[in-house]
Each structure stands twice: as structure tokens, then as C-alpha cells.
Amino acid sequence: MRWPRGVRARLAGALVLLVAVTAVALGVTTTVFVEARLRQQALADAAAQATFDLTVTVPGRQLPDEPTIDDVIRSGLTDTFRRRNVESVIDLGAGETVKSSDDLSDLLERLPADVPARVGRGELAYAWLDVAGRPSLVVGGLVPGGDLAVYFVRDVAEIDAAVGQLRAVLLGGTVVLVVVALLLARSLARGILLPIEEAGRTAERIERGDLLARVPVTSHDEFGTWADRFNRMTDTLAESIRRLEAAQHQNRRFVADVSHELRTPLTALVAEASILRERLDDMPVETRRTAELLVDDVGRLRDLVEELMELSRFDADAEEVALEQVDLVKLIETVRTSRSPNAVFRAPPKPVMIEADPRRLERILGNFLDNAREHAGDKGVEIELDASRGDQIIVAVSDRGPGVPEDRLDMIFDRFTKVDPSRSGGSSGLGLAIAAEHAALLGGYLQAMNRDGGGLRLELVLPTAVARSLRPGDARAT
Amino acid sequence: VDARILLVEDDPSIREVTAIGLRNAGFTVEAAADGRTGLDRFNAATPPVDLVLLDVMLPRMDGLEVAREIRRTSTVPIVMLTARADTIDVVVGLEAGADDYVRKPFEVPELVARVRAALRRGAGARRDQAASDASAETPLRLGPLAIDLAGRSVTRDDSTDQIALTRTEFDLLVDLARHPGQVIGRDTLLDRIWGYDYLGDSRLVDVAIGRLRAKVEADPGAPELILTVRGAGYKAAR
């Protein structure tokens, strides 16, 4: 589940980035704007007050035309201003000043040069300065008709405080927005990914063969449309598979029925031919050869019908496995003696025990030997039993026949496969297919290879733990 | 020879050719086309038939039913003709009381051989009679069972009633009882009792042992006289 996490991360990243950039831009703009407005307001208030003080408050004290420092101090102007929280410096000219506080000692020197100059010309001038460590607004002006200049110093820390508060609020808001964006991204991603994950699980069920699984269609968005199309595709596939299975079932049923119906006349034929064979020597020459052929062909027909019936039983899953302890050495020797006495079997000295169905083992080995005899004659056929590997036992039948072209090796276990299509007669081509079905029922498999120096080697590979790996009736999956 | 055989088979061709084959081999054959008629012929036959050849799928009364009915009154050898060798058919047929089976399609010499082997059981016991006459003072015993070879009868010590065994079951019991404690393989038993040289069906032995136990063991579920040796065969208790 790698890419859904990717989608989640990408979605969250995009949303957070968008929210953060927007919030910061808005915050900075707001802060700058609000700070400018606050300063403007403070300046307007200070200028109005200064104008009032210069034209009304100061003249109201009726100072002499040439006031001395003492005159100014006695007038109490600085105290009056101070009561309004305004510090002040009164400049009498010639370096004489009256200050409301000692903190203001170097104020005039620290003012930008143009401020005293403009004050000297009778204008109001201002500057933003730190006074005694506090941000302040200094507004200076000339008392009309006199030489007195007054500089009012107002503490504007509250502007900075207000701006600072605003910044904090905006920052907090930004953080909240980012968190909200993250949560939103998660729920969005879940909304998108949940149906996709559901669809993935459905696809997995279908893959495992549950053709009834469908993607739930819960929305009318693009995903809903997709899910609907997916479901319709699955419907079509399931229908095709069902029809194919029905056709195959019918086919197999037909083969089973046909071979079953053939059995009764075949039984009569086989019995009749067997009597005929006993009496071949008594027959006149002109009919004897025909009777011989008849007897042989009845035998071939019998083999074919029986093999077809055997295969159709596999196809119907009607086979049951009867497991018992089997000594492979003894079993191989018995089959060899009865089916192919000229084959060579170098038996290991000790019994090789395995849990298996002996009749199926006999059938597989018998079919191997029949195949060898048919393709390579009776000479040079060898049977090997290899129990040296821990988890597998291999029974091999090798012949010295022509072998099989490499590209057709894996086809020889298919039904009706004859390596040499031009050859007529002989076996039905079902023997090895039947052997493969028996091997699968026992939890094993067959393999074929060409021998060095010519000839075919057929191997039955059986798991030693066959009893554990095998549940009867469930072995056809292999 | 001149044994009388009752053949019950519904297909006319198979019935006729089988009858021809058996007659060629020297048997006297009576044929029936359905199960009901077959059973009636069996019950009416005088002298009684020596062997019954029975198809499984029969109209009116199927072969298994016929076999069960015959077994209620008789220990005559019954050989079934079965369509399939590797299905439940065989076991059900044997459990219904058949002694042996021949798989369809069959060749007549093969059928004749099976019939002869089935008829020989009993004949073998007649040979034994001569042997046991020489040592008649030691009758064969297995636990509480007294086996009378000459009379082909078995009695339990706690009862005077004879236990009705088929010839196959009797021969099987005798063979095991002769070698108490000795394991006898299924193949060996198939060879000795049924006359299979090789590749017989070991289910014949297993089912016959089961039927025998049901008759002679006190508790057939926990046998004490005829013991199974896993992977090897059977043995009689010592």
C-alpha cells in the first residue's frame, strides 16, 4: 500500500502550503496596514494637541516676552503636559531647555536635524524615536510670536503592543488554519482513497475466483462512474467464464455419457473376442486373419473407452484417494514382473515406505512402462527409485527409444498427444495424461526429459509428506 | 467339474456370450435376465447351484439386493460383475456378501479363472480333510472357536450353534488359525484364498476380514481373535 500514502502526503502538502502562504500574506499586509493607520492616528492626535497647546495653553500662562528658565519652570507647563501623559522639552534657545524628565536630556541632539530646523521656521515637525527605552512620538512646534519651542513626547508603546498582539493573533490563526488544512486533507484523502482501497479489495477477491464480488457504488462522482464500469466489466467476464464452464461441463458430461453407453456393447464385444481368440486356430484361413484383426481392434477399443472413462471421472472430481502405507520397492517389483518383465530395476536393499494409494501408483508406473514399450520396444528399459532426497521420492522409467523433440517434451502429458502424428495404431495417447491426473491426486507431478545418448526418461515425483499435504478430494488444485 | 452356475445379467448379448464361454469351460449354466427372476431360480434350483454370477445393475431387483437375499439362506460363492473396479461398487458388493468380483469388460478366460478359484474354495477344505484325518485328534482352535475342518463348521465354546461362514470366510479363518501369531500379508491371502497370482485387489481381503470378524468376534469393533497389523496384513491371536 505505497501510493495511497503518497496521495495523502501530496494532498496534505498542497493544502498546507496554500493555507500557509495565504495566511502569511494576509497577515503581513494586515499588520503593515494596521500599524500605518495607528501611527497616522497617533500623529494626527499629537499634532492637534500640540497646535492647541502652542496656541492656547502656552500663551495662557502669560510668560514674559523674554522668559527665563525660572519663568518657564514656574509656569508649570511641563507638569500640565505631564498630567496628560505627555513629556515635554521647552527650548528657550541659546542652549537653554526645560525638561519634564531627566530622561530627555539629549533629546534635541538625537532628533533628526530637519526637525529643529522646521520648528525654527514655525512649522510643526515630528519624529519617531526611542526615548528612555520606550518607542515615542516627538512633535515639536514654535509658540506663536515668541522664541519658545516646545517638543511634546508621547509614549506610543501601545501601538507596538497592538501590532504585536495582532501579529500573535494572526500567527495563531495561521497555525490553526494549517492544522485545519491537515485535517481537511486527511478527510479528503480518505474520501478519495477509501473507495479505491475498497475497489482494490474487490479486485483481489475477483482474482481469487470470487466472481460475485462487486465494487460498491456509493457516489455519483467520477469514482462512482468508474466503479460502475468496473462492475459491468466483471459482469461480462463472469458471464463469459460461466458460459465457458457450462460448455466445458457439458462437453465432459457428454464424454462421460458416451463412454458409459459404450460400456455395455463393449463388454459383450470383449467377451466375444476373447472366445474367438481361443478358437483362432480352428478357423479357416480365409476368415482367420480378419478374426485376428477383430480381436486386436476390440482390445484397442476397450483401452480407449476405459481411458476415456477414467479421465471423465477425474474431470467430474469423482476420484477418491485411499491412502495406505506402501513399500515402493515391492510395488515396483510387482508391476515390473506383471507388465514389463524385461525392464531392469535395481532395487534398493531396504523397503521404501510411503503413504500413498497403491492402485494409483501401479497405474502410473504401468502407463510409464506401456509408453516405454510402445516407443522403444522391450529392450533397455530401466526403472529407478530415488529416495535419497529428503522431501521427494522419484520413480523414473527410462527407455532407449528415439526420445521426444525438446519443444514437445512438456506436451506429452496432454490428452491425445502423440509425438509422432504419422504413427497410427498403438495407444490412445491418453496413458500419460491419465498418469498425470493420478500423480496430481497423490500430491505429486510428472516430468519428462531426454536422456543423454538418446531415449526418454519419465519421472514421477512424490512428496514424502504426501499424507500431510493431501486432503482427499482437494488435490486437483496442483 | 460339471458345476452348476446361475448367471444373472440383463444385457442379452453379454448374457449369451458369458453362458457360451462358461459352457465351453464345462460348466452347466442357468441364466436369468433380472434380479427377481434370478433369486427365484436360485431358490427353486434342485440340486442347488454351486456358484452365482451376479451383475450389479439389474432391473426389478439390483444385484446387491439379490446377494443379500441369497446370503440370508446360503453360503454359496457369489461373484459380482461390476462396471467399475475403483468405486464404492466393489466394496458395497463385497459387503453385500459377494466373495469376489470381475470387472466389466472382462475376457471370458479371466472370468472362468475367477469362477474356478471361487469353486476351489471348499474343495481345498476337502483336501484338508484328508490331512486332518491323519491328525484328527487335534482339532483346529482359535481362542474360543472350534473349527471343524471335515464338517466345515465353526462353533463358539459358549454356544452349540454353528456360525454360518461362507466358503471364503471359512478358508480365511482356517488359513489364519493354522498360523497363530504369524503375520500374513494381504497379497499372500489373495493368492492362497482367492487364487490371484499378483495384483489382486486388497479390498477383497479387508472386506472379507470385516465380515468374518462380525461373525466370530465378541466385539467386532475391538477384535481379539483376528488382528490387523498395520502396513503388513493380518494375524490370528496366539
XYZ file of N, CA, C and O in Angstrom, chain A residues 237-398:
648
model
N -17.214 -10.524 -17.745
C -16.214 -11.590 -17.562
C -16.833 -12.805 -16.884
O -16.643 -13.945 -17.325
N -17.579 -12.545 -15.799
C -18.168 -13.655 -15.045
C -19.120 -14.451 -15.932
O -19.142 -15.681 -15.894
N -19.881 -13.727 -16.741
C -20.820 -14.402 -17.639
C -20.068 -15.266 -18.648
O -20.439 -16.424 -18.893
N -18.976 -14.706 -19.194
C -18.186 -15.483 -20.161
C -17.628 -16.734 -19.508
O -17.693 -17.830 -20.065
N -17.081 -16.552 -18.305
C -16.482 -17.699 -17.615
C -17.549 -18.749 -17.321
O -17.346 -19.944 -17.507
N -18.725 -18.260 -16.880
C -19.804 -19.190 -16.562
C -20.196 -19.985 -17.804
O -20.378 -21.198 -17.755
N -20.289 -19.252 -18.949
C -20.689 -19.942 -20.173
C -19.625 -20.958 -20.597
O -19.942 -22.071 -20.991
N -18.345 -20.542 -20.469
C -17.261 -21.470 -20.817
C -17.304 -22.704 -19.933
O -17.159 -23.837 -20.403
N -17.515 -22.465 -18.625
C -17.546 -23.607 -17.701
C -18.713 -24.524 -18.018
O -18.591 -25.751 -17.982
N -19.851 -23.901 -18.329
C -21.020 -24.716 -18.664
C -20.738 -25.547 -19.911
O -21.048 -26.742 -19.965
N -20.117 -24.902 -20.899
C -19.802 -25.618 -22.136
C -18.838 -26.762 -21.858
O -19.007 -27.884 -22.338
N -17.822 -26.454 -21.026
C -16.836 -27.487 -20.709
C -17.488 -28.639 -19.936
O -17.226 -29.812 -20.200
N -18.359 -28.244 -18.993
C -19.046 -29.252 -18.197
C -19.884 -30.160 -19.102
O -19.848 -31.382 -18.989
N -20.605 -29.514 -20.030
C -21.431 -30.257 -20.969
C -20.587 -31.225 -21.796
O -20.948 -32.381 -21.991
N -19.457 -30.674 -22.246
C -18.525 -31.452 -23.033
C -18.079 -32.703 -22.297
O -18.118 -33.826 -22.802
N -17.655 -32.471 -21.041
C -17.149 -33.586 -20.254
C -18.265 -34.566 -19.935
O -18.068 -35.769 -19.927
N -19.441 -33.996 -19.659
C -20.596 -34.825 -19.382
C -20.875 -35.733 -20.580
O -21.147 -36.928 -20.445
N -20.752 -35.122 -21.768
C -21.008 -35.865 -22.994
C -20.013 -37.016 -23.138
O -20.403 -38.159 -23.408
N -18.739 -36.687 -22.895
C -17.709 -37.734 -22.989
C -18.010 -38.849 -21.992
O -17.944 -40.038 -22.317
N -18.390 -38.448 -20.766
C -18.692 -39.449 -19.743
C -19.887 -40.305 -20.161
O -19.855 -41.533 -20.044
N -20.932 -39.636 -20.668
C -22.124 -40.376 -21.085
C -21.810 -41.339 -22.227
O -22.227 -42.493 -22.213
N -21.067 -40.798 -23.218
C -20.751 -41.629 -24.381
C -19.967 -42.861 -23.953
O -20.314 -43.995 -24.300
N -18.912 -42.634 -23.141
C -18.096 -43.793 -22.794
C -18.891 -44.758 -21.925
O -18.703 -45.974 -22.001
N -19.815 -44.194 -21.115
C -20.635 -45.084 -20.292
C -21.578 -45.933 -21.157
O -21.721 -47.132 -20.952
N -22.190 -45.278 -22.148
C -23.095 -46.009 -23.041
C -22.344 -47.068 -23.857
O -22.909 -48.084 -24.235
N -21.077 -46.771 -24.129
C -20.290 -47.722 -24.910
C -19.952 -48.976 -24.111
O -19.609 -50.007 -24.663
N -20.046 -48.853 -22.803
C -19.525 -49.927 -21.970
C -20.266 -51.257 -22.148
O -19.634 -52.321 -22.219
N -21.588 -51.181 -22.223
C -22.341 -52.433 -22.330
C -22.013 -53.202 -23.616
O -21.609 -54.368 -23.550
N -22.149 -52.556 -24.804
C -21.744 -53.300 -26.013
C -20.270 -53.676 -25.975
O -19.887 -54.738 -26.484
N -19.445 -52.828 -25.372
C -18.023 -53.146 -25.304
C -17.788 -54.409 -24.469
O -16.961 -55.261 -24.817
N -18.532 -54.530 -23.367
C -18.388 -55.719 -22.525
C -18.706 -56.981 -23.329
O -17.970 -57.973 -23.285
N -19.800 -56.894 -24.103
C -20.154 -58.042 -24.948
C -19.048 -58.312 -25.966
O -18.609 -59.462 -26.141
N -18.559 -57.221 -26.609
C -17.511 -57.369 -27.618
C -16.264 -58.023 -27.044
O -15.679 -58.933 -27.643
N -15.839 -57.550 -25.873
C -14.603 -58.060 -25.275
C -14.756 -59.548 -24.952
O -13.870 -60.361 -25.243
N -15.919 -59.903 -24.389
C -16.147 -61.312 -24.056
C -16.163 -62.169 -25.329
O -15.542 -63.241 -25.382
N -16.850 -61.644 -26.348
C -16.939 -62.400 -27.605
C -15.560 -62.568 -28.240
O -15.177 -63.661 -28.682
N -14.802 -61.464 -28.266
C -13.471 -61.523 -28.876
C -12.574 -62.494 -28.128
O -11.748 -63.189 -28.729
N -12.743 -62.555 -26.807
C -11.869 -63.444 -26.036
C -12.153 -64.912 -26.364
O -11.243 -65.741 -26.371
N -13.436 -65.201 -26.621
C -13.765 -66.582 -27.014
C -13.215 -66.876 -28.404
O -12.611 -67.929 -28.658
N -13.393 -65.875 -29.291
C -12.891 -66.015 -30.654
C -11.389 -66.273 -30.656
O -10.869 -67.107 -31.402
N -10.656 -65.555 -29.805
C -9.202 -65.671 -29.776
C -8.770 -67.085 -29.384
O -7.796 -67.625 -29.899
N -9.521 -67.697 -28.460
C -9.217 -69.060 -28.042
C -9.329 -70.045 -29.204
O -8.701 -71.090 -29.204
N -10.207 -69.681 -30.191
C -10.520 -70.628 -31.259
C -9.925 -70.229 -32.592
O -10.352 -70.719 -33.618
N -8.976 -69.271 -32.592
C -8.416 -68.797 -33.864
C -7.852 -69.944 -34.695
O -8.003 -69.996 -35.912
N -7.207 -70.898 -34.008
C -6.543 -71.985 -34.729
C -7.533 -72.889 -35.463
O -7.184 -73.532 -36.446
N -8.788 -72.895 -34.953
C -9.778 -73.755 -35.596
C -10.393 -73.121 -36.836
O -11.187 -73.746 -37.530
N -10.065 -71.827 -37.077
C -10.782 -71.116 -38.134
C -10.156 -71.368 -39.491
O -8.946 -71.572 -39.597
N -11.006 -71.336 -40.536
C -10.460 -71.459 -41.893
C -9.577 -70.257 -42.209
O -9.782 -69.157 -41.686
N -8.580 -70.490 -43.071
C -7.568 -69.478 -43.343
C -8.181 -68.156 -43.798
O -7.749 -67.081 -43.389
N -9.236 -68.238 -44.625
C -9.742 -67.006 -45.233
C -10.408 -66.072 -44.212
O -10.498 -64.883 -44.426
N -10.888 -66.599 -43.093
C -11.502 -65.726 -42.081
C -10.589 -65.509 -40.878
O -10.818 -64.616 -40.079
N -9.555 -66.277 -40.773
C -8.760 -66.252 -39.563
C -8.073 -64.907 -39.337
O -8.111 -64.342 -38.238
N -7.470 -64.355 -40.409
C -6.752 -63.082 -40.269
C -7.714 -61.971 -39.862
O -7.418 -61.150 -38.991
N -8.905 -61.982 -40.490
C -9.913 -60.980 -40.139
C -10.292 -61.090 -38.671
O -10.405 -60.087 -37.958
N -10.465 -62.318 -38.218
C -10.828 -62.519 -36.816
C -9.720 -62.020 -35.892
O -9.981 -61.405 -34.856
N -8.481 -62.254 -36.302
C -7.342 -61.751 -35.511
C -7.396 -60.241 -35.373
O -7.238 -59.679 -34.283
N -7.603 -59.587 -36.525
C -7.681 -58.125 -36.511
C -8.828 -57.656 -35.625
O -8.697 -56.704 -34.851
N -9.950 -58.353 -35.760
C -11.119 -58.001 -34.951
C -10.778 -58.067 -33.464
O -11.067 -57.144 -32.692
N -10.131 -59.149 -33.082
C -9.778 -59.324 -31.670
C -8.860 -58.196 -31.203
O -9.065 -57.586 -30.146
N -7.860 -57.855 -32.026
C -6.936 -56.779 -31.656
C -7.656 -55.443 -31.539
O -7.421 -54.661 -30.616
N -8.541 -55.178 -32.521
C -9.212 -53.883 -32.527
C -10.185 -53.748 -31.372
O -10.360 -52.659 -30.825
N -10.817 -54.852 -30.993
C -11.677 -54.802 -29.807
C -10.839 -54.425 -28.589
O -11.256 -53.625 -27.754
N -9.618 -54.968 -28.537
C -8.717 -54.623 -27.439
C -8.398 -53.137 -27.427
O -8.404 -52.493 -26.371
N -8.132 -52.586 -28.630
C -7.822 -51.161 -28.694
C -9.018 -50.325 -28.288
O -8.898 -49.335 -27.562
N -10.189 -50.727 -28.775
C -11.415 -50.008 -28.426
C -11.634 -50.045 -26.911
O -11.981 -49.042 -26.282
N -11.381 -51.185 -26.336
C -11.539 -51.337 -24.891
C -10.616 -50.368 -24.139
O -11.044 -49.654 -23.235
N -9.337 -50.333 -24.556
C -8.389 -49.442 -23.892
C -8.856 -47.994 -23.991
O -8.831 -47.240 -23.012
N -9.277 -47.617 -25.218
C -9.677 -46.229 -25.431
C -10.876 -45.857 -24.564
O -10.872 -44.836 -23.872
N -11.904 -46.700 -24.577
C -13.106 -46.394 -23.802
C -12.778 -46.347 -22.313
O -13.225 -45.455 -21.583
N -11.965 -47.280 -21.859
C -11.653 -47.293 -20.432
C -10.854 -46.069 -20.029
O -11.068 -45.491 -18.970
N -9.938 -45.661 -20.912
C -9.156 -44.468 -20.584
C -10.025 -43.218 -20.603
O -9.884 -42.338 -19.756
N -10.933 -43.147 -21.559
C -11.857 -42.009 -21.592
C -12.697 -41.959 -20.327
O -12.900 -40.900 -19.735
N -13.186 -43.099 -19.905
C -13.996 -43.142 -18.691
C -13.177 -42.745 -17.481
O -13.641 -42.031 -16.608
N -11.930 -43.192 -17.464
C -11.068 -42.858 -16.340
C -10.863 -41.344 -16.284
O -10.986 -40.726 -15.224
N -10.573 -40.750 -17.462
C -10.373 -39.307 -17.498
C -11.641 -38.555 -17.126
O -11.589 -37.542 -16.433
N -12.792 -39.037 -17.586
C -14.017 -38.294 -17.277
C -14.341 -38.390 -15.791
O -14.954 -37.493 -15.240
N -13.869 -39.431 -15.137
C -14.042 -39.479 -13.682
C -13.182 -38.423 -13.006
O -13.606 -37.792 -12.045
N -11.950 -38.229 -13.520
C -11.122 -37.146 -12.977
C -11.807 -35.806 -13.196
O -11.854 -34.963 -12.315
N -12.353 -35.617 -14.424
C -12.982 -34.339 -14.739
C -14.187 -34.077 -13.860
O -14.520 -32.950 -13.561
N -14.852 -35.141 -13.450
C -16.027 -34.967 -12.602
C -15.635 -34.876 -11.131
O -16.506 -34.814 -10.275
N -14.328 -34.862 -10.852
C -13.841 -34.826 -9.465
C -14.413 -35.965 -8.640
O -14.700 -35.812 -7.462
N -14.638 -37.103 -9.299
C -15.283 -38.214 -8.608
C -14.255 -39.170 -8.009
O -14.606 -40.248 -7.565
N -12.978 -38.765 -8.030
C -11.940 -39.679 -7.586
C -11.690 -39.538 -6.095
O -11.614 -38.435 -5.563
N -11.545 -40.661 -5.437
C -11.182 -40.622 -4.034
C -9.855 -41.330 -3.846
O -9.546 -42.288 -4.544
N -9.081 -40.832 -2.896
C -7.763 -41.387 -2.668
C -7.820 -42.273 -1.432
O -8.307 -41.852 -0.384
N -7.363 -43.526 -1.586
C -7.316 -44.441 -0.448
C -5.857 -44.591 -0.024
O -5.106 -45.369 -0.611
N -5.458 -43.812 0.981
C -4.049 -43.814 1.380
C -3.741 -44.996 2.285
O -4.544 -45.350 3.143
N -2.598 -45.612 2.049
C -2.104 -46.607 2.988
C -0.584 -46.655 2.900
O 0.010 -46.058 2.001
N 0.029 -47.346 3.846
C 1.475 -47.478 3.828
C 1.870 -48.433 2.701
O 1.399 -49.558 2.636
N 2.718 -47.943 1.804
C 3.099 -48.745 0.655
C 4.619 -48.877 0.626
O 5.336 -47.902 0.846
N 5.089 -50.104 0.367
C 6.519 -50.293 0.134
C 6.756 -50.159 -1.372
O 6.373 -51.035 -2.159
N 7.387 -49.039 -1.739
C 7.570 -48.752 -3.168
C 8.408 -49.819 -3.863
O 8.156 -50.159 -5.021
N 9.404 -50.339 -3.166
C 10.286 -51.332 -3.778
C 9.468 -52.557 -4.200
O 9.558 -53.042 -5.331
N 8.618 -52.999 -3.264
C 7.807 -54.176 -3.544
C 6.802 -53.886 -4.660
O 6.583 -54.701 -5.564
N 6.199 -52.690 -4.577
C 5.190 -52.328 -5.578
C 5.799 -52.269 -6.983
O 5.247 -52.810 -7.944
N 6.971 -51.631 -7.079
C 7.616 -51.513 -8.390
C 7.956 -52.902 -8.928
O 7.729 -53.210 -10.097
N 8.475 -53.755 -8.040
C 8.859 -55.097 -8.467
C 7.630 -55.879 -8.968
O 7.690 -56.570 -9.984
N 6.503 -55.715 -8.265
C 5.278 -56.411 -8.678
C 4.817 -55.930 -10.050
O 4.488 -56.735 -10.929
N 4.794 -54.609 -10.232
C 4.341 -54.063 -11.518
C 5.295 -54.486 -12.631
O 4.873 -54.863 -13.721
N 6.590 -54.441 -12.344
C 7.576 -54.814 -13.355
C 7.356 -56.256 -13.804
O 7.312 -56.557 -15.000
N 7.175 -57.136 -12.826
C 7.004 -58.547 -13.153
C 5.787 -58.768 -14.047
O 5.841 -59.527 -15.012
N 4.702 -58.062 -13.729
C 3.474 -58.342 -14.461
C 3.385 -57.567 -15.771
O 2.804 -58.053 -16.732
N 3.949 -56.369 -15.831
C 3.741 -55.536 -17.005
C 4.916 -55.524 -17.965
O 4.742 -55.382 -19.165
N 6.135 -55.610 -17.444
C 7.291 -55.404 -18.304
C 8.477 -56.182 -17.748
O 9.438 -55.613 -17.266
N 8.392 -57.540 -17.806
C 9.395 -58.373 -17.128
C 10.826 -58.135 -17.614
O 11.779 -58.436 -16.896
N 10.986 -57.574 -18.818
C 12.345 -57.352 -19.316
C 12.968 -56.060 -18.796
O 14.153 -55.811 -19.005
N 12.165 -55.210 -18.170
C 12.712 -53.966 -17.635
C 13.652 -54.272 -16.474
O 13.466 -55.252 -15.757
N 14.668 -53.421 -16.325
C 15.662 -53.625 -15.268
C 15.322 -52.721 -14.096
O 15.110 -51.524 -14.265
N 15.249 -53.306 -12.924
C 15.010 -52.500 -11.721
C 16.062 -52.860 -10.681
O 16.079 -53.978 -10.184
N 16.963 -51.922 -10.410
C 17.951 -52.159 -9.360
C 17.329 -51.713 -8.049
O 17.353 -50.524 -7.705
N 16.762 -52.671 -7.339
C 16.016 -52.335 -6.131
C 16.973 -51.988 -5.000
O 17.978 -52.666 -4.814
N 16.649 -50.929 -4.259
C 17.438 -50.648 -3.055
C 17.257 -51.802 -2.068
O 16.227 -52.487 -2.115
N 18.248 -52.034 -1.211
C 18.179 -53.189 -0.315
C 17.062 -53.087 0.721
O 16.554 -54.098 1.180
N 16.702 -51.837 1.065
C 15.706 -51.693 2.127
C 14.368 -51.237 1.551
O 14.329 -50.583 0.518
N 13.258 -51.565 2.223
C 11.959 -51.069 1.753
C 11.914 -49.541 1.797
O 12.557 -48.928 2.652
N 11.212 -48.945 0.836
C 10.980 -47.504 0.843
C 9.489 -47.300 1.086
O 8.661 -47.540 0.217
N 9.174 -46.874 2.305
C 7.767 -46.755 2.673
C 7.256 -45.356 2.353
O 7.945 -44.368 2.536
N 6.026 -45.311 1.886
C 5.404 -44.023 1.594
C 3.913 -44.172 1.814
O 3.355 -45.263 1.661
N 3.284 -43.066 2.241
C 1.830 -43.073 2.416
C 1.212 -42.671 1.090
O 1.367 -41.536 0.647
N 0.554 -43.609 0.426
C 0.019 -43.325 -0.909
C -1.086 -44.317 -1.229
O -1.387 -45.220 -0.447
N -1.699 -44.108 -2.402
C -2.740 -45.002 -2.884
C -2.081 -45.980 -3.857
O -1.700 -45.606 -4.957
N -1.886 -47.252 -3.442
C -1.072 -48.166 -4.242
C -1.638 -48.394 -5.643
O -0.880 -48.533 -6.605
N -2.981 -48.395 -5.782
C -3.524 -48.683 -7.106
C -3.213 -47.561 -8.091
O -3.031 -47.788 -9.276
N -3.121 -46.315 -7.556
C -2.759 -45.200 -8.437
C -1.282 -45.272 -8.814
O -0.897 -44.999 -9.946
N -0.457 -45.669 -7.852
C 0.968 -45.815 -8.160
C 1.167 -46.889 -9.225
O 1.957 -46.730 -10.156
N 0.434 -47.992 -9.082
C 0.535 -49.068 -10.080
C 0.129 -48.560 -11.460
O 0.761 -48.872 -12.468
N -0.909 -47.760 -11.480
C -1.418 -47.246 -12.751
C -0.370 -46.330 -13.405
O -0.112 -46.429 -14.605
N 0.210 -45.438 -12.612
C 1.199 -44.502 -13.164
C 2.393 -45.274 -13.711
O 2.820 -45.090 -14.858
N 2.917 -46.169 -12.886
C 4.097 -46.926 -13.299
C 3.776 -47.799 -14.512
O 4.568 -47.890 -15.467
N 2.590 -48.417 -14.507
C 2.182 -49.247 -15.631
C 2.105 -48.434 -16.923
O 2.566 -48.878 -17.979
N 1.559 -47.228 -16.834
C 1.464 -46.382 -18.021
C 2.841 -45.940 -18.503
O 3.087 -45.834 -19.701
N 3.750 -45.666 -17.562
C 5.138 -45.346 -17.931
C 5.736 -46.508 -18.731
O 6.350 -46.316 -19.783
N 5.541 -47.726 -18.200
C 6.141 -48.904 -18.837
C 5.501 -49.163 -20.199
O 6.195 -49.493 -21.166
N 4.169 -48.969 -20.295
C 3.493 -49.138 -21.584
C 4.056 -48.163 -22.600
O 4.296 -48.508 -23.759
N 4.251 -46.912 -22.146
C 4.776 -45.884 -23.043
C 6.174 -46.259 -23.531
O 6.481 -46.150 -24.718
N 6.992 -46.738 -22.607
C 8.356 -47.118 -22.985
C 8.328 -48.273 -23.985
O 9.040 -48.258 -24.993
N 7.470 -49.253 -23.716
C 7.420 -50.409 -24.590
C 6.934 -50.009 -25.973
O 7.437 -50.457 -26.986
N 5.966 -49.099 -26.006
C 5.399 -48.702 -27.292
C 6.409 -47.935 -28.138
O 6.454 -48.092 -29.356
N 7.212 -47.096 -27.503
C 8.105 -46.231 -28.267
C 9.507 -46.785 -28.406
O 10.232 -46.390 -29.301
N 9.899 -47.656 -27.508
C 11.295 -48.079 -27.521
C 11.450 -49.592 -27.516
O 12.563 -50.090 -27.410
N 10.323 -50.293 -27.618
C 10.441 -51.741 -27.548
C 10.741 -52.182 -26.133
O 10.708 -51.378 -25.200
N 11.058 -53.427 -25.978
C 11.179 -54.001 -24.655
C 12.590 -53.912 -24.088
O 12.817 -54.122 -22.911
N 13.533 -53.528 -24.944
C 14.938 -53.593 -24.512
C 15.393 -52.273 -23.909
O 14.988 -51.205 -24.355
N 16.249 -52.368 -22.927
C 16.896 -51.175 -22.377
C 16.006 -50.327 -21.494
O 16.326 -49.183 -21.211
N 14.869 -50.858 -21.075
C 14.014 -50.078 -20.180
C 14.510 -50.240 -18.746
O 14.745 -51.355 -18.283
N 14.717 -49.104 -18.081
C 15.224 -49.151 -16.710
C 14.253 -48.446 -15.778
O 13.692 -47.412 -16.120
N 14.096 -49.018 -14.604
C 13.287 -48.366 -13.568
C 14.225 -47.960 -12.447
O 15.076 -48.753 -12.026
N 14.092 -46.711 -12.002
C 14.924 -46.256 -10.890
C 14.028 -45.766 -9.770
O 12.956 -45.219 -10.013
N 14.523 -45.934 -8.558
C 13.812 -45.412 -7.389
C 14.811 -44.593 -6.600
O 15.815 -45.129 -6.120
N 14.564 -43.286 -6.497
C 15.495 -42.403 -5.797
C 14.796 -41.834 -4.571
O 13.931 -40.972 -4.679
N 15.185 -42.366 -3.414
C 14.595 -41.880 -2.164
C 15.632 -41.131 -1.342
O 15.463 -40.923 -0.153
N 16.720 -40.704 -2.013
C 17.815 -40.092 -1.253
C 17.512 -38.649 -0.888
O 18.100 -38.109 0.034
N 16.616 -38.006 -1.641
C 16.271 -36.632 -1.270
C 15.300 -36.671 -0.108
O 14.458 -37.564 -0.023
N 15.409 -35.688 0.750
C 14.609 -35.719 1.970
C 13.119 -35.607 1.733
O 12.335 -36.369 2.274
N 12.719 -34.668 0.882
C 11.303 -34.342 0.799
C 10.623 -34.928 -0.433
O 9.430 -34.778 -0.607
N 11.401 -35.577 -1.295
C 10.802 -36.107 -2.508
C 11.267 -37.531 -2.759
O 12.393 -37.884 -2.436
N 10.362 -38.302 -3.350
C 10.756 -39.620 -3.839
C 10.492 -39.625 -5.334
O 9.427 -39.169 -5.787
N 11.480 -40.074 -6.108
C 11.334 -40.065 -7.560
C 11.347 -41.497 -8.078
O 12.237 -42.281 -7.742
N 10.313 -41.815 -8.863
C 10.294 -43.093 -9.562
C 10.459 -42.762 -11.044
O 9.669 -41.988 -11.597
N 11.505 -43.302 -11.670
C 11.788 -42.939 -13.056
C 11.794 -44.177 -13.934
O 12.245 -45.247 -13.522
N 11.257 -44.015 -15.146
C 11.325 -45.071 -16.159
C 12.042 -44.490 -17.375
O 11.619 -43.471 -17.920
N 13.160 -45.114 -17.756
C 13.930 -44.619 -18.891
C 13.929 -45.664 -19.988
O 13.960 -46.864 -19.720
